[in-house]
Amino acid sequence: MTDSKIKDFFRDVIFGDPMTALGFVGVVLFLLVALFAPIIAPQNPYDLGAISIMDGQLAPGESLMDGTIAIFGTDEQGRDILSTIIYGLRISLFVAITASTIGTAIGIYLGLISAYYGGVVDSIVMRLVDVKMSFPGILLALMLLALMGQGVEKVILALIIGIWASKARVTRSAALGEIRKEYMRAAQLAGLSANQIILRYLLPNSIAPVIVMLPMIISGAIAAEATLSFLGVGVPITEPSLGMLIANGFDYLLTGYWWISILPGVVLVVLVLCINVVADRIREYANPALRHETM
Amino acid sequence: MLSFIVNRVAHSLVVAWIISAIVFFGMYVVADPIDSFLPEDATAADEQAFIEAYNLDKPALVQYGSFLIRLVQGDLGISFNHGEPVLDLILDRLPATLELAVIALAFALLIGIPLGIFSGLNPRTKRSKATMFLTTIGYSVPNFWQGIVLILVFAVTLRLLPAGGRGDTATFLGAEWAFLTLDGWRHMALPVINLAIYKICMHTRLARSGTRETKTQEFMTFAKAKGIADQTLIRSHLLPNILIPIVTITGLEFGALIAFSTVTETVFSWPGLGKLLIDSIKLGDQPVVTAYLVLISFMFVTINLIVDVVYALIDPRIRYSAQG
Amino acid sequence: MTDILLKTSNLTVVYPTKRGAFKALDDISIEIETGKIVGLVGESGAGKSTVGRAVLDLIDAPGYIAEGEIDFQGESLIGKSNDFFTQIRGRKVGYVFQNPMTALDPVMTIGKQVLEAIYANTDLKGEQAYERALDLLTQTRIKDPKDVMEKYPHQMSGGMCQRVVFAIAISANPDLIIADEPTTALDVSVQRSVMDTLIDLCRQYKISVMLVTHDIGVISEYCDFVYVMRHGKHVEQGPTQEVINHPKQDYTRNLMAAVPRLSKRLDRFRVLETVTDAQSKAREVILRYFQESDFPDNDELLLQVDKASCIFNTKSGFFGPPKTTIGLDTVSFTQNRKEILGIVGESGSGKSTMGRAILGLQRLNSGSITYKGTSLTDNNGRAITKDIRLSMQCIFQDPFSSLNPRMTAGENVTFPIRTHKLLPDWLSAKELAENLMLSVGLEASAAYRYPQEFSGGQRQRIAIARAMAFRPEFIFCDEPTSALDVSVQAETLNLMKDLRDQYHLTLLFVSHDLAVVRQMCDRIIVMRNGAICEIANPDQIIENPSHDYTRSLIAAMPKLDLSA
């Protein structure tokens, strides 16, 4: 993509629609907050010296012992909810982005070699995909985590295992479409090696359908991680993500301390929504059959 | 055709077998049933009896072998926790999950498809864009979080509906069903809404994009050019063409619906399969977890198989490709 | 007293785009007299199809009629409701689309699609409607109409599907048929009979026809009157023979000169071409580049194909057993250096398969291919060196898929050369790319643009440049101009002849178009069902064919009486 195309893309696709623009700004803000969490958060909620049980279960807007106001209230141990959300956001985004990127990359790689080499390679990869796809992702992750135990890296691994297969399938079918085209024959006649053909000819022309899905994969991973953590098999309690915070607060929901669970949930929903609004727009733009209607 | 089915069934057996092995050995390593399931004050004789009842003194491979042999005979073992045959446990919980899933799916189809077609026909109207935005919200909100909000609003704040449980049931075909009683419906309302929202949004989007892509196809213009009125055009050309992919995806997603009922059932304490699974995972009840996952993978592959066959039957391009 | 059936006055159709309004039609006025066959002819982008769509209010959003009048049977069609048009469509005006495979609903039986039109536009019901449908299919010369009623479009050939489309179009005895490139998507061998069916029916029922086509031959043979269009604008009009033989406008004159004729061989097409200084200099550079590889400049035997045979195993669908089809059936021929050898035949004749086999893209089941004394087929082609592999190149049919869209034109041309480190010291990749672009008639700056930014003809030039970059001795040209407009085709064919002369290339030229092959080739092979029917020089093939199939191919070509 040339510079002017990137400029066009931002002007027409991202900022061409107010909702998308809002979503995009939201995503950027969330990323910045996550990146600079230690600077932005009012306290470090996991520094035991910084919190006091005396500040426990304050409603949003009440003052702490030291006089500062807890805008989002505090939890049962006196942690500032805003701070736990900011740190939780960091973990949620880290887990989701890492897992999505690695899972997608693995999927793309397997899809490409499967399409290019065909035969045995194709059979093996596609049987693996079939096995994976014949089982619902959430159950697979649940099962793996039940076996492996909790841990950030384990959640990432479980998500990767949930992500790669469909991306391999999508990349493969895109690549098969490209392989039929005549420029691939030309590359063969040019005596290029398999790696050169895959890297310079097949890859750049086959990844669009998956790359377009990437924002949606990330938002899906955020929601999946939150769900797993809520079910009690996700990240450990020492590194709580947004989902974990919701699960922790769930027990207090019926007793009136709604903010402990609801506020992290609101942030989670807004985050996923922002990503999906942008993702939707990009997907519509990328579908040539629909483009003339939207643009 | 027959070879195709045989092939797929063989494939499903392999998948189920792989799953069973992973879960069985995984749970074998992770969980210590003696520690988890015997009461604190159990005697050595109790322990011995427990070990013998479950063959826990045998090597893992032998245990797995006898598990497989029993599996083939239709015996899924006995729960560590409940002390009952796993099959009975599962059959006992199955109706609760099925009624949730089927009703949610019905809502998804009945609401989602018309809504999607309508908004796909006029994609640039305000109403269509608003519909799209609502569906974006709908599938952006994680399932469990929707459940929490539903409880907070309808059960805690408004006190209109119960927050959990299944309520009264009635017997039908030898199983207990909640959808036959008014109280059952009251209990089912929130879980069904919870499970259905995501599916409604998905079907709306599917029908919408299908409609938008199909309506620009040349055969639609040609049908218009031959003098077919708009309503007939939609009913006899648009609908059959967009329904083919929707039927396929609906079939596949029914499995996912059952999987996601795990989350809904946990939030609403709905006594179905999903809750049984989560409870068993937390307790380390290996026979139940293994049996559940093996059955689920079987069910999944069966659904996939049915979908493939149905797909071939409803799409003439596949049905008659042999002659074409 | 003439009776005007359809009349458009100053019709202007506009598509709003990001870069302002695009006028698909600009001030178009045409008239169709009752009972006449009127042609709209022009190259791609002429807007000729838009006229027909505008008449029936079928213009895709966001396009709209910005100005002008359309009168049909004395009544204005502008600003009428959709219900009004539903009464016109099918009943008074039938429509025939270019590609019957996409025009028919893929999941509805043929019978239902025909009946649907009958129910919508006539009062016939039940048994009567069914009889009428059968009668229509019979009239459009479809065999076993009862069986066909139960079939789905994908189970039938393109020609048969187009006949079904005709049946639908005439089902309510309309006054006008708009036929939009009715045979362009069909195989050459059936084009004529399908076209004849349509025209015979229209004459029989006194239906007027608006015939939209790019094909001058079709216009010449069937039309009473013709309108020539270009870029949405009117160029000229008149009785068909007058426009074809005495065109008044430069554009029409050039267009007519670019049409390849079957009857006469010309050295070059007389189309406007200018060779700039930069281009001739670039050709000198490329000549020096070629001379380094020092090919023999003689006309000795280069290629020998001996009893080449292959079969395809196609998996057929979900429920069916595997099928085998014959790709090549004991094909033998030789080709000398610097010769342009043509292969003609319809699709499935094996003409492209032969070329692919020579290039090593298709394996033979038996037989041998020898190139420059080296066997390409023994031991799975183990004797093929990189030099041999690279000295054989290809120019493909579809210019829209033959270039890597993620590389600039220059990279497309030079990437393999750089990778193999084949560049001489005195020539950089950049210089090679620029000079090749110039020598195929493009600007040097074309090297830095992406394929998507070029037209089909320009892309085909880039593809030629890519083949040239390898300093090939042999180029397989696989229908290189069949996707191009006729004037672009003429320029491209001229270019290929020039390159052959200048760089001593040997071309194997595959085409379905006898007229093109006649203009281009030194010898012609006629193929059918994977086997050779005859090999002869062009004059003999056209004037004195020895094989029945060749005769039928010639008979199927539209007669074009061009005095020019």
mmCIF file of C-alpha atoms in Angstrom, chain A residues 1-2 5 8 11-13 178 180-193 196-197 199-208 285 291-293 295, chain C residues 18-19 61-62 356 359-361 386 389-390 392-394 396-407 411-412 415-416 418-420 450 452-453 466 470 478:
data_model
loop_
_atom_site.group_PDB
_atom_site.id
_atom_site.type_symbol
_atom_site.label_atom_id
_atom_site.label_comp_id
_atom_site.label_asym_id
_atom_site.label_seq_id
_atom_site.Cartn_x
_atom_site.Cartn_y
_atom_site.Cartn_z
ATOM 1 C CA MET A 1 0.000 0.000 0.000
ATOM 2 C CA THR A 2 1.344 3.359 -0.913
ATOM 3 C CA LYS A 5 -3.654 4.817 -0.369
ATOM 4 C CA ASP A 8 -7.319 7.557 1.367
ATOM 5 C CA ARG A 11 -10.099 9.527 5.058
ATOM 6 C CA ASP A 12 -12.747 7.404 3.354
ATOM 7 C CA VAL A 13 -13.064 4.329 5.496
ATOM 8 C CA GLU A 178 -4.695 -17.205 -6.503
ATOM 9 C CA ARG A 180 -5.263 -20.804 -10.376
ATOM 10 C CA LYS A 181 -4.416 -17.375 -11.736
ATOM 11 C CA GLU A 182 -2.013 -16.979 -14.575
ATOM 12 C CA TYR A 183 0.591 -14.896 -12.790
ATOM 13 C CA MET A 184 1.370 -17.986 -10.718
ATOM 14 C CA ARG A 185 2.068 -19.882 -13.963
ATOM 15 C CA ALA A 186 4.314 -17.019 -14.957
ATOM 16 C CA ALA A 187 6.190 -17.332 -11.659
ATOM 17 C CA GLN A 188 6.644 -21.042 -12.321
ATOM 18 C CA LEU A 189 7.956 -20.374 -15.813
ATOM 19 C CA ALA A 190 10.344 -17.825 -14.298
ATOM 20 C CA GLY A 191 12.020 -20.707 -12.483
ATOM 21 C CA LEU A 192 11.488 -19.206 -9.030
ATOM 22 C CA SER A 193 11.845 -21.357 -5.930
ATOM 23 C CA GLN A 196 10.131 -17.078 -3.428
ATOM 24 C CA ILE A 197 6.779 -17.846 -4.998
ATOM 25 C CA LEU A 199 6.625 -15.157 -0.148
ATOM 26 C CA ARG A 200 6.422 -12.723 -3.048
ATOM 27 C CA TYR A 201 3.488 -14.005 -5.066
ATOM 28 C CA LEU A 202 1.164 -16.089 -2.926
ATOM 29 C CA LEU A 203 1.390 -14.436 0.498
ATOM 30 C CA PRO A 204 0.690 -10.815 -0.452
ATOM 31 C CA ASN A 205 -2.245 -11.837 -2.615
ATOM 32 C CA SER A 206 -3.828 -14.323 -0.214
ATOM 33 C CA ILE A 207 -3.749 -12.665 3.179
ATOM 34 C CA ALA A 208 -6.306 -9.930 2.607
ATOM 35 C CA TYR A 285 -14.981 -1.890 2.540
ATOM 36 C CA ARG A 291 -18.246 -1.472 -1.587
ATOM 37 C CA HIS A 292 -20.200 0.659 -4.006
ATOM 38 C CA GLU A 293 -23.102 0.640 -1.603
ATOM 39 C CA MET A 295 -18.758 4.318 -0.151
ATOM 40 C CA LYS C 18 -15.949 10.009 -5.476
ATOM 41 C CA ARG C 19 -14.254 11.922 -8.253
ATOM 42 C CA ALA C 61 -27.895 2.213 -8.201
ATOM 43 C CA PRO C 62 -26.398 4.757 -7.783
ATOM 44 C CA ARG C 356 1.066 -26.014 -21.381
ATOM 45 C CA LEU C 359 6.076 -25.388 -21.088
ATOM 46 C CA GLY C 360 6.086 -28.221 -18.559
ATOM 47 C CA LEU C 361 2.865 -27.061 -16.884
ATOM 48 C CA LYS C 386 17.459 -23.479 -16.137
ATOM 49 C CA ARG C 389 13.340 -23.451 -18.885
ATOM 50 C CA LEU C 390 13.796 -19.681 -19.045
ATOM 51 C CA MET C 392 10.497 -20.728 -23.110
ATOM 52 C CA GLN C 393 7.964 -18.161 -21.949
ATOM 53 C CA CYS C 394 4.258 -17.566 -22.135
ATOM 54 C CA PHE C 396 -1.478 -15.563 -21.156
ATOM 55 C CA GLN C 397 -5.058 -14.992 -22.136
ATOM 56 C CA ASP C 398 -6.384 -12.960 -19.261
ATOM 57 C CA PRO C 399 -4.414 -9.758 -18.756
ATOM 58 C CA PHE C 400 -6.300 -9.167 -15.503
ATOM 59 C CA SER C 401 -4.891 -12.212 -13.776
ATOM 60 C CA SER C 402 -1.552 -12.678 -15.467
ATOM 61 C CA LEU C 403 0.342 -10.046 -13.476
ATOM 62 C CA ASN C 404 1.117 -10.131 -9.757
ATOM 63 C CA PRO C 405 -1.075 -7.322 -8.408
ATOM 64 C CA ARG C 406 1.228 -6.733 -5.418
ATOM 65 C CA MET C 407 4.270 -5.912 -7.539
ATOM 66 C CA GLU C 411 9.018 -5.675 -10.474
ATOM 67 C CA ASN C 412 6.727 -8.066 -12.311
ATOM 68 C CA PHE C 415 12.026 -9.707 -10.192
ATOM 69 C CA PRO C 416 12.829 -13.178 -11.587
ATOM 70 C CA ARG C 418 17.252 -10.200 -10.510
ATOM 71 C CA THR C 419 16.608 -13.316 -8.451
ATOM 72 C CA HIS C 420 18.498 -15.444 -10.962
ATOM 73 C CA TYR C 450 0.833 -1.285 -10.264
ATOM 74 C CA GLN C 452 -4.404 -2.363 -11.505
ATOM 75 C CA GLU C 453 -3.666 1.107 -12.879
ATOM 76 C CA ARG C 466 7.789 -9.815 -18.840
ATOM 77 C CA PHE C 470 14.009 -13.608 -20.128
ATOM 78 C CA ASP C 478 -2.331 -18.481 -25.200
#
